[in-house]
Short mmCIF file of C-alpha atoms in Angstrom, two decimals:
data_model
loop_
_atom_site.label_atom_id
_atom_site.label_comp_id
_atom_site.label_asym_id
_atom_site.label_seq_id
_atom_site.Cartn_x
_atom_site.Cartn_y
_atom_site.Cartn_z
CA UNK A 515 -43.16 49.06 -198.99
CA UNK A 516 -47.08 49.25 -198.49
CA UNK A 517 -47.92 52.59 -199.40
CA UNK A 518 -50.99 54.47 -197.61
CA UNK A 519 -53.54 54.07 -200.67
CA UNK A 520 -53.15 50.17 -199.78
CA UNK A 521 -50.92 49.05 -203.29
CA UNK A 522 -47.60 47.36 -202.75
CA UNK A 523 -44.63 48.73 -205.02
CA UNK A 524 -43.10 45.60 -206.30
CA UNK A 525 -41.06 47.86 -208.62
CA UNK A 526 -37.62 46.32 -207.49
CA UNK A 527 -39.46 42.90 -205.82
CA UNK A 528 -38.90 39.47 -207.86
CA UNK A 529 -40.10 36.58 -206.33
CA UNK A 530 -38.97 33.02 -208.30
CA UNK A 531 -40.33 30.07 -209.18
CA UNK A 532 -37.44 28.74 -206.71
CA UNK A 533 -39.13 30.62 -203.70
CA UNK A 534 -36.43 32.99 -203.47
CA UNK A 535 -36.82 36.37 -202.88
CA UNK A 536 -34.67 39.36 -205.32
CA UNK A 537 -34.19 42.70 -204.27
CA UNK A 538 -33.24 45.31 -206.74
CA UNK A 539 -29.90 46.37 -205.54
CA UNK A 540 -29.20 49.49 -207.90
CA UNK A 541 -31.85 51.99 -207.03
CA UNK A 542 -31.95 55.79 -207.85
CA UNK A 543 -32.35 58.30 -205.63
CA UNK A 544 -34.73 58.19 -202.79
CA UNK A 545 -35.10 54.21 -203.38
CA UNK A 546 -34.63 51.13 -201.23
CA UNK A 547 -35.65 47.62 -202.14
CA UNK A 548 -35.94 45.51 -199.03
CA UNK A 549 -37.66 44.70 -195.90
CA UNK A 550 -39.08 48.02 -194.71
CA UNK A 551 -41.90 49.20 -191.66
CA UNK A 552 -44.20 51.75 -191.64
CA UNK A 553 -43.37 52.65 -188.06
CA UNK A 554 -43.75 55.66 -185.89
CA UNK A 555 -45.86 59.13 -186.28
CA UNK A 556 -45.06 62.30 -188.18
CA UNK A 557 -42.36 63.98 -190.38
CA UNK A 558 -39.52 62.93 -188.01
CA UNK A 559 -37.49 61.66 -189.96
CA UNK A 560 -34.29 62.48 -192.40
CA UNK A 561 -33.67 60.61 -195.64
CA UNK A 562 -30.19 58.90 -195.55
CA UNK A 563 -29.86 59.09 -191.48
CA UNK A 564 -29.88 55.83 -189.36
CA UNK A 565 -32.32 55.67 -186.36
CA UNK A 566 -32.95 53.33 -183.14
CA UNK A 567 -36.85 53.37 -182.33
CA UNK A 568 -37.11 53.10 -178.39
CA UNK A 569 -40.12 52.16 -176.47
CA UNK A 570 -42.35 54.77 -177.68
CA UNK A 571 -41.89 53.97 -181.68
CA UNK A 572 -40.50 57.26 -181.79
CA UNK A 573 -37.26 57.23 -184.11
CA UNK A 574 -34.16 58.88 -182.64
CA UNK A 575 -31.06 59.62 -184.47
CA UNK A 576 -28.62 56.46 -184.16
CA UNK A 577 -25.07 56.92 -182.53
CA UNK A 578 -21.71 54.72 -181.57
CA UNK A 579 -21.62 56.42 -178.28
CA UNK A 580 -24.75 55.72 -176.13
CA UNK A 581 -25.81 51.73 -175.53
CA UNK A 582 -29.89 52.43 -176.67
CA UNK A 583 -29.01 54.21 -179.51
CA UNK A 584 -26.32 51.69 -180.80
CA UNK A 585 -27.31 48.01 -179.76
CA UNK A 586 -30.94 48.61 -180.79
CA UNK A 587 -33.17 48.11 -183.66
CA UNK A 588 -31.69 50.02 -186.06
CA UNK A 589 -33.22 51.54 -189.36
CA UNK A 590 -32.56 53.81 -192.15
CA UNK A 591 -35.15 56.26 -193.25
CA UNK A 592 -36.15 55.96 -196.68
CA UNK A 593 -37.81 59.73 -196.58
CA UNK A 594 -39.54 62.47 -193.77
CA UNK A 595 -42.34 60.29 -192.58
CA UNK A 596 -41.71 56.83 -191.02
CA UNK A 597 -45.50 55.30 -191.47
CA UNK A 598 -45.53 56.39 -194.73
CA UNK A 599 -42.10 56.51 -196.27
CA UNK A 600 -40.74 53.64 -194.43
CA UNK A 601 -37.95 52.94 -192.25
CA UNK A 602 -35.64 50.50 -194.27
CA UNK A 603 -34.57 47.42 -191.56
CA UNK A 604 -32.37 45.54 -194.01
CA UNK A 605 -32.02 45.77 -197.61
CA UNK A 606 -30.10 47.81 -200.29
CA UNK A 607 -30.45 52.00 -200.16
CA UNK A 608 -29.59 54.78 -202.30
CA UNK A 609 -26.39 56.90 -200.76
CA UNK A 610 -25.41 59.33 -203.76
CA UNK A 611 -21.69 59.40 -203.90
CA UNK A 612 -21.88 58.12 -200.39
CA UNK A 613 -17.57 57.58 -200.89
CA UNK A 614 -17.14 53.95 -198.78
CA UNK A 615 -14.68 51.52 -200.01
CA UNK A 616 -16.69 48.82 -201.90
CA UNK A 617 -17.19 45.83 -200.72
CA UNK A 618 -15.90 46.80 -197.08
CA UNK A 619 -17.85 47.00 -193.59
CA UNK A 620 -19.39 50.13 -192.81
CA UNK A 621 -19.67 50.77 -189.00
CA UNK A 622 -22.27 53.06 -187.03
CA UNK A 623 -21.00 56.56 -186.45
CA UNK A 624 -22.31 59.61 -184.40
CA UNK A 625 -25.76 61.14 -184.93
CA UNK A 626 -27.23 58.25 -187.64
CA UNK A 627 -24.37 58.49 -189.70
CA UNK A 628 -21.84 55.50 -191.30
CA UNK A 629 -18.58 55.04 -192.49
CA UNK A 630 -15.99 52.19 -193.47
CA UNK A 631 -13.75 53.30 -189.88
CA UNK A 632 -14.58 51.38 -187.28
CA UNK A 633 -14.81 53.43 -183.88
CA UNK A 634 -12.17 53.17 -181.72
CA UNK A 635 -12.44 55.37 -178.49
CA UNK A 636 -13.01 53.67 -174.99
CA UNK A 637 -16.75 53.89 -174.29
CA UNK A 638 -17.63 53.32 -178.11
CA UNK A 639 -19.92 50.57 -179.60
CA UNK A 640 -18.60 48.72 -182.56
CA UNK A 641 -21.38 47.55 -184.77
CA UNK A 642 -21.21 46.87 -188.58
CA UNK A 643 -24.21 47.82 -190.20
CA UNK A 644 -23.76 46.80 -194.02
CA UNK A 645 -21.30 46.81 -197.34
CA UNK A 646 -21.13 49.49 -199.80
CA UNK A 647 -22.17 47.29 -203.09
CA UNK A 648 -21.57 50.43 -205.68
CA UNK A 649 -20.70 53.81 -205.33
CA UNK A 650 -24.68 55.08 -205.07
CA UNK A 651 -25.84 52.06 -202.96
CA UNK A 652 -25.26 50.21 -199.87
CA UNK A 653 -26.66 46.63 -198.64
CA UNK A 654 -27.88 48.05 -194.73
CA UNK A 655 -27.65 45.22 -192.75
CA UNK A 656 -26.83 46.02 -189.39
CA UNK A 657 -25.02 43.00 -187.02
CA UNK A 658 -27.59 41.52 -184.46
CA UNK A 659 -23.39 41.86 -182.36
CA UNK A 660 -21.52 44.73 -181.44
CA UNK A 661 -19.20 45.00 -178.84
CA UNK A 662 -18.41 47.77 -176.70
CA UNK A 663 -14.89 49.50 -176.27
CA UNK A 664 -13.24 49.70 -173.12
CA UNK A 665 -10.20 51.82 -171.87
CA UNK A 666 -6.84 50.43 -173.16
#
């Protein structure tokens, strides 16, 4: 992430003689290695809550129930402010305890939230959105596909 004084933190950024990029997947709190934007205006933002940015780069809280705020641009919120803490758009975050099953999908949920259950009421959008990779940190990835649930 560019922070405002102009430095980039390449703290958890390795970049190898192979040209591939590594991204520091065990972070401690309030960390994300990854591709990040400083995107949108003011402390609008809460740390460990997924958001959808609509037309007006404002951030609004992402959810399974509403097309917009599920099929998207998603992005998880690495802190209060999005142009200066970042909004996370893939990469590996910091989830204390966050309890998903390792290694399984995790699925957008109501209000910016995630779990490993995938929705399953009529109306719902089904969109995986990453893989817990330990029990502090999760690879956020979230599917370019998602499909939307309709009545049995």
């Amino acid at each position: 992430i560019v922070a405002s004084t102009g430095n980039i933190d390449i703290t958890f950024l390795e970049a190898s003689s192979t040209g591939s990029i590594a991204f520091n997947h065990q972070q401690a709190e309030n960390e994300g290695s990854g591709n990040a934007c400083l995107m949108g205006t003011g402390t609008t933002t809460q740390y460990n809550v997924m958001y959808w940015t609509s037309g007006a780069v404002s951030w609004q809280n992402a959810d399974k129930d509403t097309s917009a705020a599920a099929t998207g641009l998603l992005a998880y919120a690495l802190g209060t402010d999005p142009d200066v803490d970042g909004m996370m758009l893939n990469g590996f975050v910091y989830q204390e305890d966050h309890g998903f099953t390792i290694g399984a999908p995790l699925y957008l949920k109501d209000n910016g939230q995630i779990n490993n259950t995938a929705p399953t009421a009529a109306g719902d959008y089904v969109r995986i959105i990453g893989y817990a990779t330990t029990t502090d940190v999760f690879y956020f990835n979230p599917d370019n596909t998602f499909i939307k649930l309709s009545t049995p």
